[in-house]
CSV table of C-alpha atoms in Angstrom, one decimal:
chain,number,residue,atom,x,y,z
A,35,MET,CA,39.3,35.5,-36.3
A,36,MET,CA,35.8,34.8,-35.3
A,37,GLY,CA,34.3,31.9,-36.9
A,38,GLU,CA,30.9,32.0,-38.6
A,39,ARG,CA,28.4,29.2,-39.6
A,40,THR,CA,27.4,29.4,-43.2
A,41,GLY,CA,24.1,27.2,-42.5
A,42,MET,CA,23.2,23.8,-41.8
A,43,GLN,CA,24.4,21.3,-44.6
A,44,GLU,CA,22.9,17.9,-45.0
A,45,ALA,CA,25.3,15.2,-45.3
A,46,LEU,CA,24.7,12.3,-47.7
A,47,PHE,CA,25.5,9.9,-45.1
A,48,TYR,CA,25.7,9.8,-41.3
A,49,GLU,CA,27.3,7.5,-38.9
A,50,PHE,CA,25.5,7.7,-35.6
A,51,SER,CA,25.0,5.4,-32.7
A,52,LEU,CA,22.5,5.8,-30.0
A,53,GLU,CA,24.6,3.5,-27.6
A,54,GLN,CA,27.5,6.2,-27.7
A,55,HIS,CA,25.0,9.2,-26.8
A,56,VAL,CA,23.6,7.7,-23.7
A,57,PRO,CA,26.0,8.5,-20.6
A,58,GLU,CA,27.1,5.5,-18.6
A,59,ARG,CA,25.6,7.0,-15.4
A,60,HIS,CA,22.2,8.0,-17.0
A,61,MET,CA,19.2,6.8,-14.9
A,62,LEU,CA,17.8,4.8,-17.8
A,63,ARG,CA,21.1,2.9,-18.6
A,64,LEU,CA,21.5,2.1,-15.0
A,65,ILE,CA,17.8,0.9,-14.8
A,66,ASP,CA,18.0,-1.1,-18.0
A,67,ARG,CA,20.2,-3.6,-16.6
A,68,PHE,CA,17.3,-4.9,-14.5
A,69,VAL,CA,14.3,-4.5,-16.9
A,70,ASP,CA,13.4,-8.1,-18.0
A,71,LEU,CA,10.4,-8.2,-20.2
A,72,ALA,CA,11.2,-11.5,-21.9
A,73,ALA,CA,7.9,-13.1,-20.4
A,74,VAL,CA,5.6,-10.3,-21.5
A,75,ARG,CA,4.8,-11.5,-25.0
A,76,LYS,CA,4.1,-15.1,-23.7
A,77,HIS,CA,2.1,-13.7,-20.9
A,78,LEU,CA,-0.1,-11.7,-23.4
A,79,GLN,CA,-0.3,-14.3,-26.2
A,80,PRO,CA,-3.8,-15.7,-25.3
A,81,PHE,CA,-5.1,-12.2,-25.4
A,82,TYR,CA,-4.3,-11.6,-29.0
A,83,SER,CA,-5.9,-12.9,-32.0
A,84,ASP,CA,-4.1,-15.3,-34.4
A,85,THR,CA,-5.2,-13.1,-37.5
A,86,GLY,CA,-5.3,-9.5,-38.5
A,87,ARG,CA,-2.6,-6.8,-38.5
A,88,PRO,CA,0.3,-6.9,-36.0
A,89,SER,CA,-0.3,-4.8,-33.0
A,90,ILE,CA,2.0,-2.4,-31.3
A,91,ASP,CA,4.8,-4.4,-29.6
A,92,PRO,CA,3.6,-4.7,-25.9
A,93,GLU,CA,7.2,-4.6,-24.7
A,94,LEU,CA,7.5,-1.2,-26.3
A,95,LEU,CA,4.5,0.2,-24.4
A,96,ILE,CA,5.8,-1.2,-21.1
A,97,ARG,CA,9.3,0.3,-21.7
A,98,MET,CA,7.5,3.8,-22.5
A,99,LEU,CA,5.5,3.6,-19.2
A,100,ILE,CA,8.5,2.7,-17.2
A,101,VAL,CA,10.3,5.8,-18.7
A,102,GLY,CA,7.2,8.0,-17.7
A,103,TYR,CA,7.0,6.8,-14.2
A,104,CYS,CA,10.8,6.7,-13.5
A,105,MET,CA,11.2,10.2,-15.0
A,106,GLY,CA,8.1,11.7,-13.5
A,107,ILE,CA,6.3,12.3,-16.8
A,108,ARG,CA,2.6,12.0,-15.9
A,109,SER,CA,1.0,12.7,-19.1
A,110,GLU,CA,1.0,9.9,-21.8
A,111,ARG,CA,0.6,12.4,-24.6
A,112,ARG,CA,3.7,14.3,-23.1
A,113,LEU,CA,5.4,10.9,-22.8
A,114,CYS,CA,5.0,10.2,-26.5
A,115,GLU,CA,6.4,13.5,-27.5
A,116,GLU,CA,9.5,13.2,-25.0
A,117,VAL,CA,10.3,9.6,-26.4
A,118,HIS,CA,10.2,11.0,-29.8
A,119,LEU,CA,12.7,13.8,-29.0
A,120,ASN,CA,15.0,12.3,-26.5
A,121,LEU,CA,17.8,10.0,-27.5
A,122,ALA,CA,18.1,8.4,-24.1
A,123,TYR,CA,14.4,7.5,-24.1
A,124,ARG,CA,14.7,6.2,-27.7
A,125,TRP,CA,17.6,4.1,-26.7
A,126,PHE,CA,15.8,2.6,-23.6
A,127,CYS,CA,12.7,1.8,-25.8
A,128,ARG,CA,14.7,0.2,-28.4
A,129,LEU,CA,13.3,2.5,-31.1
A,130,GLY,CA,16.6,3.6,-32.8
A,131,LEU,CA,16.7,6.9,-34.6
A,132,ASP,CA,13.8,6.3,-36.9
A,133,GLY,CA,11.5,4.1,-35.0
A,134,ALA,CA,7.9,5.3,-34.8
A,135,VAL,CA,6.5,6.4,-31.4
A,136,PRO,CA,3.0,4.9,-30.9
A,137,ASP,CA,0.0,7.3,-30.4
A,138,HIS,CA,-0.8,8.1,-26.8
A,139,SER,CA,-4.3,6.5,-27.4
A,140,THR,CA,-2.6,3.1,-27.6
A,141,PHE,CA,-1.9,3.2,-23.9
A,142,SER,CA,-5.7,3.5,-23.1
A,143,LYS,CA,-6.7,0.8,-25.4
A,144,ASN,CA,-4.4,-1.6,-24.0
A,145,ARG,CA,-4.7,-0.6,-20.5
A,146,HIS,CA,-8.5,-1.1,-20.4
A,147,GLY,CA,-8.1,-4.4,-22.4
A,148,ARG,CA,-5.2,-6.7,-22.5
A,149,PHE,CA,-3.2,-5.3,-19.6
A,150,ARG,CA,-6.0,-5.4,-17.2
A,151,GLU,CA,-7.4,-8.8,-18.2
A,152,SER,CA,-4.0,-10.4,-18.0
A,153,ASP,CA,-2.9,-8.4,-14.9
A,154,LEU,CA,0.2,-7.6,-16.9
A,155,LEU,CA,1.3,-4.7,-14.6
A,156,ARG,CA,1.4,-6.9,-11.5
A,157,GLN,CA,3.5,-9.5,-13.4
A,158,VAL,CA,5.9,-6.7,-14.3
A,159,PHE,CA,6.1,-5.4,-10.8
A,160,GLU,CA,6.8,-8.9,-9.4
A,161,THR,CA,9.4,-9.4,-11.8
A,162,THR,CA,11.3,-6.4,-10.3
A,163,VAL,CA,10.8,-8.1,-6.9
A,164,ARG,CA,12.4,-11.3,-7.9
A,165,ARG,CA,15.2,-9.4,-9.3
A,166,CYS,CA,15.7,-7.5,-6.0
A,167,ILE,CA,15.7,-10.9,-4.4
A,168,ALA,CA,18.4,-12.2,-6.9
A,169,GLU,CA,20.5,-9.2,-6.1
A,170,LYS,CA,20.3,-9.8,-2.4
A,171,LEU,CA,18.7,-6.7,-1.5
A,172,VAL,CA,15.7,-8.6,0.4
A,173,GLY,CA,16.4,-9.9,3.8
A,174,GLY,CA,13.0,-11.5,4.2
A,175,GLU,CA,13.1,-11.1,8.0
A,176,SER,CA,11.7,-7.7,8.9
A,177,PHE,CA,8.9,-6.1,6.8
A,178,GLY,CA,7.2,-2.8,7.2
A,179,VAL,CA,3.7,-1.8,6.2
A,180,ASP,CA,1.9,1.7,5.8
A,181,ALA,CA,-0.5,3.5,3.5
A,182,SER,CA,-0.4,6.9,2.2
A,183,LEU,CA,-3.3,9.0,0.6
A,184,ILE,CA,-3.2,10.0,-3.2
A,185,ARG,CA,-5.6,12.5,-4.4
A,186,ALA,CA,-8.2,11.2,-6.9
A,187,ASP,CA,-8.8,12.9,-10.2
A,188,VAL,CA,-12.0,14.5,-9.0
A,189,ASP,CA,-13.5,18.0,-8.8
A,190,ARG,CA,-14.7,18.3,-5.2
A,191,GLN,CA,-17.2,21.2,-6.2
A,192,ARG,CA,-19.2,18.6,-8.3
A,193,ALA,CA,-19.6,16.2,-5.3
A,194,VAL,CA,-23.2,15.0,-4.1
A,195,PRO,CA,-24.2,14.2,-0.5
A,196,GLY,CA,-23.3,10.6,0.3
A,197,GLU,CA,-26.7,9.6,1.7
A,198,GLU,CA,-28.3,10.7,-1.6
A,199,GLY,CA,-26.3,8.1,-3.6
A,200,LEU,CA,-25.1,8.6,-7.1
A,201,PRO,CA,-27.3,10.6,-9.5
A,202,PRO,CA,-29.3,8.6,-12.0
A,203,ASP,CA,-27.4,9.9,-14.9
A,204,ALA,CA,-24.0,8.7,-13.4
A,205,ALA,CA,-22.3,6.6,-15.9
A,206,GLY,CA,-18.8,5.7,-17.2
A,207,ARG,CA,-16.1,3.2,-16.5
A,208,ALA,CA,-15.3,4.4,-13.1
A,209,VAL,CA,-18.9,4.1,-12.0
A,210,ARG,CA,-19.0,0.5,-13.2
A,211,GLU,CA,-15.8,-0.3,-11.4
A,212,TYR,CA,-17.4,1.2,-8.2
A,213,LEU,CA,-20.4,-0.9,-8.3
A,214,GLU,CA,-18.3,-4.0,-8.9
A,215,THR,CA,-16.3,-3.5,-5.7
A,216,LEU,CA,-19.2,-2.7,-3.3
A,217,ASP,CA,-18.6,-6.1,-1.7
A,218,ASP,CA,-15.0,-5.9,-1.7
A,219,ALA,CA,-13.4,-5.6,1.8
A,220,ALA,CA,-10.8,-3.2,0.4
A,221,PHE,CA,-13.4,-0.7,-1.0
A,222,GLY,CA,-17.2,-0.8,-0.6
A,223,ALA,CA,-17.4,-3.4,2.3
A,224,SER,CA,-14.6,-2.0,4.3
A,225,THR,CA,-16.9,-0.1,6.4
A,226,PRO,CA,-20.8,0.5,6.9
A,227,VAL,CA,-20.3,4.2,7.4
A,228,VAL,CA,-22.0,6.3,4.5
A,229,PRO,CA,-19.4,8.7,3.0
A,230,LYS,CA,-20.0,12.3,3.6
A,231,LYS,CA,-19.8,13.1,-0.1
A,232,LEU,CA,-19.7,11.1,-3.5
A,233,ALA,CA,-17.9,12.0,-6.7
A,234,PRO,CA,-20.1,11.0,-9.6
A,235,THR,CA,-17.0,10.8,-11.9
A,236,ASP,CA,-15.1,8.6,-9.5
A,237,PRO,CA,-17.4,7.2,-6.7
A,238,ALA,CA,-14.9,4.8,-5.2
A,239,ALA,CA,-12.6,7.6,-4.2
A,240,ARG,CA,-13.2,8.4,-0.5
A,241,PHE,CA,-13.9,11.9,0.8
A,242,THR,CA,-11.3,12.3,3.7
A,243,ALA,CA,-10.2,14.8,6.2
A,244,ALA,CA,-7.3,12.7,7.5
A,245,THR,CA,-4.7,15.3,6.9
A,246,PRO,CA,-4.4,19.0,8.1
A,247,GLU,CA,-5.4,20.0,4.5
A,248,ARG,CA,-8.8,20.7,3.3
A,249,ALA,CA,-11.0,17.6,2.9
A,250,PHE,CA,-10.4,15.9,-0.6
A,251,PHE,CA,-11.2,12.7,-2.4
A,252,ALA,CA,-8.5,10.1,-2.3
A,253,TYR,CA,-7.4,6.6,-2.7
A,254,SER,CA,-4.9,4.8,-0.4
A,255,THR,CA,-1.7,3.1,-1.8
A,256,ASN,CA,-0.5,0.5,0.6
A,257,TYR,CA,3.1,-0.6,0.6
A,258,LEU,CA,4.7,-3.7,2.2
A,259,ILE,CA,8.4,-3.2,2.2
A,260,ASP,CA,11.5,-5.3,3.3
A,261,LEU,CA,13.2,-3.1,6.0
A,262,ASP,CA,16.8,-4.1,4.9
A,263,HIS,CA,17.0,-1.8,1.8
A,264,ALA,CA,13.4,-0.6,1.5
A,265,VAL,CA,12.5,-2.8,-1.4
A,266,ILE,CA,8.7,-2.7,-2.1
A,267,MET,CA,7.5,-6.3,-1.8
A,268,ASP,CA,3.9,-5.5,-2.6
A,269,VAL,CA,1.5,-2.8,-3.3
A,270,GLU,CA,-2.3,-2.6,-3.0
A,271,ALA,CA,-4.9,-0.1,-3.9
A,272,THR,CA,-7.7,0.6,-1.4
A,273,THR,CA,-10.3,3.1,-0.4
A,274,ALA,CA,-9.0,5.8,2.0
A,275,VAL,CA,-10.2,4.2,5.4
A,276,ARG,CA,-8.2,2.4,8.1
A,277,GLN,CA,-10.3,-0.9,7.8
A,278,ALA,CA,-9.4,-1.2,4.1
A,279,GLU,CA,-5.8,-0.7,4.8
A,280,ILE,CA,-5.7,-3.6,7.3
A,281,THR,CA,-7.2,-5.6,4.6
A,282,ALA,CA,-4.6,-4.7,2.3
A,283,GLN,CA,-1.8,-5.6,4.8
A,284,ARG,CA,-3.3,-9.1,5.0
A,285,ARG,CA,-3.6,-9.6,1.3
A,286,MET,CA,-0.1,-8.4,0.8
A,287,ILE,CA,1.6,-10.6,3.3
A,288,GLU,CA,-0.3,-13.6,1.9
A,289,ARG,CA,0.6,-12.8,-1.5
A,290,VAL,CA,4.3,-12.4,-0.7
A,291,GLN,CA,4.3,-15.7,1.0
A,292,ASP,CA,2.5,-17.4,-1.9
A,293,ARG,CA,4.5,-15.9,-4.8
A,294,PHE,CA,8.0,-15.5,-3.3
A,295,ASP,CA,7.9,-18.1,-0.4
A,296,LEU,CA,9.1,-15.3,2.1
A,297,TRP,CA,7.8,-15.5,5.7
A,298,PRO,CA,8.9,-12.6,7.5
A,299,ALA,CA,9.5,-12.9,11.3
A,300,ARG,CA,8.5,-9.3,12.2
A,301,LEU,CA,6.2,-6.6,10.9
A,302,ALA,CA,6.6,-3.0,11.9
A,303,ALA,CA,3.5,-0.6,11.5
A,304,ASP,CA,2.0,2.3,13.1
A,305,THR,CA,-1.0,2.2,15.7
A,306,ALA,CA,-3.6,2.1,12.9
A,307,TYR,CA,-2.5,-1.7,12.5
A,308,GLY,CA,-2.7,-2.3,16.2
A,309,ASP,CA,-6.2,-3.4,16.7
A,310,ALA,CA,-6.7,-6.6,18.5
A,311,PRO,CA,-8.1,-8.8,15.6
A,312,ASN,CA,-5.1,-7.8,13.3
A,313,LEU,CA,-2.5,-8.5,15.9
A,314,ALA,CA,-4.1,-12.0,16.7
A,315,TRP,CA,-4.2,-12.6,12.8
A,316,LEU,CA,-0.3,-11.8,12.7
A,317,VAL,CA,0.4,-13.8,15.8
A,318,ASP,CA,-1.8,-16.8,15.7
A,319,GLU,CA,-2.4,-17.3,12.0
A,320,ARG,CA,1.0,-16.0,10.4
A,321,GLY,CA,3.4,-16.5,13.2
A,322,ILE,CA,4.6,-12.9,12.8
A,323,GLU,CA,5.8,-10.8,15.6
A,324,PRO,CA,3.9,-7.5,15.7
A,325,HIS,CA,6.2,-4.6,16.2
A,326,ILE,CA,3.2,-2.5,16.3
A,327,PRO,CA,1.9,-0.1,19.1
A,328,VAL,CA,-1.4,-1.5,20.6
A,329,PHE,CA,-4.5,0.3,19.7
A,330,ASP,CA,-5.7,0.8,23.3
A,331,LYS,CA,-8.2,3.3,24.7
A,332,SER,CA,-8.2,1.9,28.3
A,333,ALA,CA,-6.1,4.8,29.8
A,334,ARG,CA,-7.9,7.2,31.8
A,335,SER,CA,-7.3,10.9,32.3
A,336,ASP,CA,-9.5,11.6,35.3
A,337,GLY,CA,-7.2,10.2,37.9
A,338,THR,CA,-9.1,6.9,38.4
A,339,PHE,CA,-7.6,3.4,38.1
A,340,ALA,CA,-6.9,2.2,34.6
A,341,ARG,CA,-7.1,-1.2,33.4
A,342,SER,CA,-3.4,-1.7,33.7
A,343,ASP,CA,-3.7,-1.2,37.4
A,344,PHE,CA,-5.8,-4.5,37.7
A,345,ARG,CA,-3.9,-7.7,37.6
A,346,PHE,CA,-5.2,-10.6,35.2
A,347,ASP,CA,-5.0,-14.0,36.6
A,348,HIS,CA,-4.8,-16.4,33.6
A,349,ALA,CA,-5.1,-19.7,35.7
A,350,HIS,CA,-8.6,-18.7,37.1
A,351,ASP,CA,-9.7,-16.2,34.3
A,352,LEU,CA,-10.4,-13.1,36.5
A,353,TYR,CA,-8.9,-9.8,37.3
A,354,ILE,CA,-7.6,-8.6,40.8
A,355,CYS,CA,-8.3,-5.1,41.6
A,356,PRO,CA,-5.9,-2.8,43.6
A,357,ALA,CA,-8.0,-3.7,46.8
A,358,GLY,CA,-7.5,-7.5,46.2
A,359,LYS,CA,-11.1,-8.2,45.0
A,360,GLU,CA,-12.1,-10.2,42.1
A,361,LEU,CA,-13.7,-9.2,38.8
A,362,ARG,CA,-15.1,-12.3,37.0
A,363,PRO,CA,-16.6,-12.6,33.5
A,364,SER,CA,-20.0,-12.7,35.0
A,365,GLN,CA,-21.5,-11.8,38.3
A,366,ARG,CA,-25.0,-12.5,37.4
A,367,HIS,CA,-27.0,-16.0,38.0
A,368,SER,CA,-29.3,-16.9,35.3
A,369,GLU,CA,-31.1,-20.1,34.3
A,370,ALA,CA,-30.2,-19.5,30.7
A,371,PRO,CA,-26.5,-19.4,29.9
A,372,ARG,CA,-25.3,-16.1,28.6
A,373,GLY,CA,-22.6,-15.6,26.1
A,374,GLN,CA,-19.6,-13.8,27.5
A,375,VAL,CA,-18.0,-12.5,24.3
A,376,ASP,CA,-19.9,-9.5,22.6
A,377,GLN,CA,-20.2,-9.0,19.0
A,378,ASP,CA,-17.1,-6.8,19.2
A,379,GLY,CA,-14.9,-9.5,20.6
A,380,PHE,CA,-14.8,-8.3,24.1
A,381,ILE,CA,-15.5,-10.0,27.5
A,382,ARG,CA,-16.6,-7.9,30.4
A,383,TYR,CA,-15.2,-8.8,33.8
A,384,ARG,CA,-17.4,-7.2,36.6
A,385,ALA,CA,-16.7,-6.6,40.1
A,386,SER,CA,-19.3,-7.5,42.8
A,387,LYS,CA,-21.5,-4.4,43.9
A,388,HIS,CA,-21.3,-5.5,47.5
A,389,ASP,CA,-17.4,-5.3,47.2
A,390,CYS,CA,-17.4,-2.0,45.6
A,391,ASP,CA,-19.9,-0.4,48.1
A,392,VAL,CA,-17.5,-1.0,51.0
A,393,CYS,CA,-14.1,-0.4,49.1
A,394,ASP,CA,-11.9,2.3,50.3
A,395,PHE,CA,-10.9,2.9,46.6
A,396,ARG,CA,-14.4,3.4,45.3
A,397,GLN,CA,-13.8,7.2,44.4
A,398,ARG,CA,-10.5,6.3,42.7
A,399,CYS,CA,-11.9,3.2,40.9
A,400,THR,CA,-15.6,3.6,40.0
A,401,PRO,CA,-17.2,6.9,41.3
A,402,ASN,CA,-20.0,7.0,38.8
A,403,THR,CA,-21.2,3.3,38.4
A,404,PRO,CA,-22.3,0.9,40.9
A,405,ALA,CA,-19.4,-1.7,40.2
A,406,ARG,CA,-16.2,-1.6,38.3
A,407,LYS,CA,-16.1,-3.3,34.9
A,408,ILE,CA,-13.0,-4.3,32.7
A,409,MET,CA,-13.3,-5.0,29.0
A,410,ARG,CA,-10.9,-7.6,27.8
A,411,SER,CA,-10.4,-8.7,24.2
A,412,VAL,CA,-10.6,-12.3,23.2
A,413,HIS,CA,-7.3,-11.6,21.5
A,414,GLU,CA,-5.7,-10.1,24.6
A,415,GLY,CA,-3.0,-12.6,24.4
A,416,ALA,CA,-1.6,-11.1,21.0
A,417,ARG,CA,-2.0,-7.7,22.5
A,418,ASP,CA,0.1,-8.7,25.6
A,419,LEU,CA,2.7,-10.1,23.2
A,420,ALA,CA,2.8,-6.8,21.3
A,421,ARG,CA,3.2,-5.0,24.6
A,422,ASP,CA,6.0,-7.2,25.7
A,423,LEU,CA,7.8,-6.7,22.3
A,424,ALA,CA,7.5,-3.1,22.6
A,425,LEU,CA,10.0,-3.2,25.6
A,426,THR,CA,12.9,-4.9,23.4
A,427,ASP,CA,15.6,-3.3,21.4
A,428,THR,CA,14.5,-5.2,18.3
A,429,TYR,CA,11.2,-3.3,18.6
A,430,ALA,CA,13.0,0.1,18.9
A,431,THR,CA,15.2,-0.8,15.7
A,432,ALA,CA,12.1,-1.8,13.7
A,433,ARG,CA,10.3,1.4,14.7
A,434,ARG,CA,13.1,3.5,13.4
A,435,GLN,CA,13.4,1.5,10.2
A,436,ARG,CA,9.6,1.8,9.5
A,437,LYS,CA,10.3,5.3,8.5
A,438,LYS,CA,11.7,3.9,5.3
A,439,VAL,CA,8.0,3.4,4.1
A,440,GLU,CA,7.2,7.1,4.8
A,441,MET,CA,10.4,8.1,2.8
A,442,LEU,CA,9.1,5.9,-0.1
A,443,PHE,CA,5.9,7.8,0.0
A,444,ALA,CA,7.7,11.1,-0.2
A,445,HIS,CA,9.8,9.9,-3.1
A,446,LEU,CA,6.6,8.8,-4.8
A,447,LYS,CA,4.9,12.3,-4.4
A,448,ARG,CA,7.8,14.6,-4.9
A,449,ILE,CA,10.2,12.8,-7.4
A,450,LEU,CA,7.8,10.6,-9.3
A,451,LYS,CA,5.3,13.4,-9.0
A,452,LEU,CA,2.5,10.9,-8.1
A,453,GLY,CA,0.5,13.3,-5.7
A,454,ARG,CA,-2.6,13.0,-7.8
A,455,LEU,CA,-4.0,10.3,-9.9
A,456,ARG,CA,-4.3,10.7,-13.6
A,457,LEU,CA,-6.6,7.6,-14.0
A,458,ARG,CA,-10.0,7.1,-12.5
A,459,GLY,CA,-11.6,4.0,-10.8
A,460,PRO,CA,-10.2,1.3,-8.5
A,461,ASN,CA,-8.5,-0.2,-11.6
A,462,GLY,CA,-7.0,3.1,-12.5
A,463,ALA,CA,-5.5,3.4,-9.1
A,464,HIS,CA,-4.4,-0.1,-9.1
A,465,ASP,CA,-2.5,0.4,-12.4
A,466,GLU,CA,-0.7,3.7,-11.4
A,467,PHE,CA,0.3,2.3,-8.0
A,468,LEU,CA,1.8,-0.9,-9.6
A,469,LEU,CA,3.8,1.2,-12.2
A,470,ALA,CA,5.1,3.6,-9.6
A,471,ALA,CA,6.2,0.9,-7.3
A,472,THR,CA,7.8,-0.9,-10.3
A,473,ALA,CA,9.7,2.4,-11.1
A,474,GLN,CA,10.8,2.8,-7.4
A,475,ASN,CA,12.2,-0.9,-7.3
A,476,LEU,CA,14.0,-0.2,-10.5
A,477,ARG,CA,15.6,3.0,-9.3
A,478,LYS,CA,16.4,1.5,-6.1
A,479,MET,CA,18.5,-1.3,-7.8
A,480,ALA,CA,20.0,1.2,-10.0
A,481,LYS,CA,21.3,3.1,-7.1
A,482,LEU,CA,22.5,0.2,-4.8
A,483,VAL,CA,23.9,-2.4,-7.3
A,484,PRO,CA,27.2,-1.4,-9.1
A,485,PRO,CA,27.3,-1.9,-12.8
A,486,ARG,CA,30.0,-4.5,-12.8
A,487,VAL,CA,28.3,-6.6,-10.1
A,488,ALA,CA,24.9,-6.6,-11.9
A,489,MET,CA,26.8,-7.7,-15.1
A,490,ALA,CA,28.5,-10.4,-13.4
A,491,ALA,CA,25.5,-11.7,-12.0
A,492,GLY,CA,23.7,-11.6,-15.3
């Protein structure tokens, strides 16, 4: 006989446990083992008044944000709705069945106030890094660095020409943050080039055509990762230009050394990080082997001799051409001494015009100029080391492992759905990138550390 429900009857008493209704393999249960927010209240204590009504528990707000970024819920309004309805989300946020979910506006008020003033989100992120180190997921020997473009929350149709500057009526928090970062090497001071377009609603976002897609406004998220298990060691928000990404790489390495006392032996990166000053900074100032392709434009496509065809004599500071003649830093005689290094950090080695006029290789060497000239960077020693490292097996391994950074960016955009920013301004990008990196590290530990091992370690 077919059964039939007679309608929902309210019971007088219920016995219900959220703990029993969250599956053992649920993502949030696996992540919860590694969420340590014990220091949040102490960290924020100086930013709260001793009088007045009690605020929303900051640990609840952080747990809700972790849920949003781990589960790809981009809207805070929708996040509040999901936490209200979803049992697993309630369990993770310690709300129970009848706990009140805060209004979505609470996030904005705290973000623009206490969270940014105290740099709380960075502290939460670094807590996950320390836990990754404790779980032995960080080798500390080989690091990788890269940057990825994230679209800004900007309507490109409302952009104005960059040479005209911001409209007089441009105002708002993002505009104030833009003006505050004009002297920051990661933003306004990263390049003297005037942007082609400016977005009045978020002028710090850079108009870029660095991808095959139609040009768009973007920020760069910069990751420094440990290559053993692709743990994100640091993250930095910058404007979307190469010079800013190099600045971010240096800041992240310095911060990791300062906060975690980790000094990597090797750094893998792409050619964008292979300019001479950056290679010299890694080698001479930090003692890090650059497993990075050298950024070099000395190769020639017209069949004439390239710089690699000239041998450098370190002992006498000169080049020897294929015909056996010398190229010296200066072939000119002057009463007043001339500086050999130009403003770009290069020394010009010139051949004698007399030698070039009678040389049998003239048409293959310098057919269009009176004498051959070779440019050599003052940091050529670091460039030579990078070229030598490129011939080793360790370099080949590091180059393969560097793709883990790109996989993290793919995960960031496809799984966590951070293909476009929701917040505006440099601080908004900073907040979103830190929370996303926190979520990725938590998901990494949930995947790699079995429950019984984590419990035993705790």
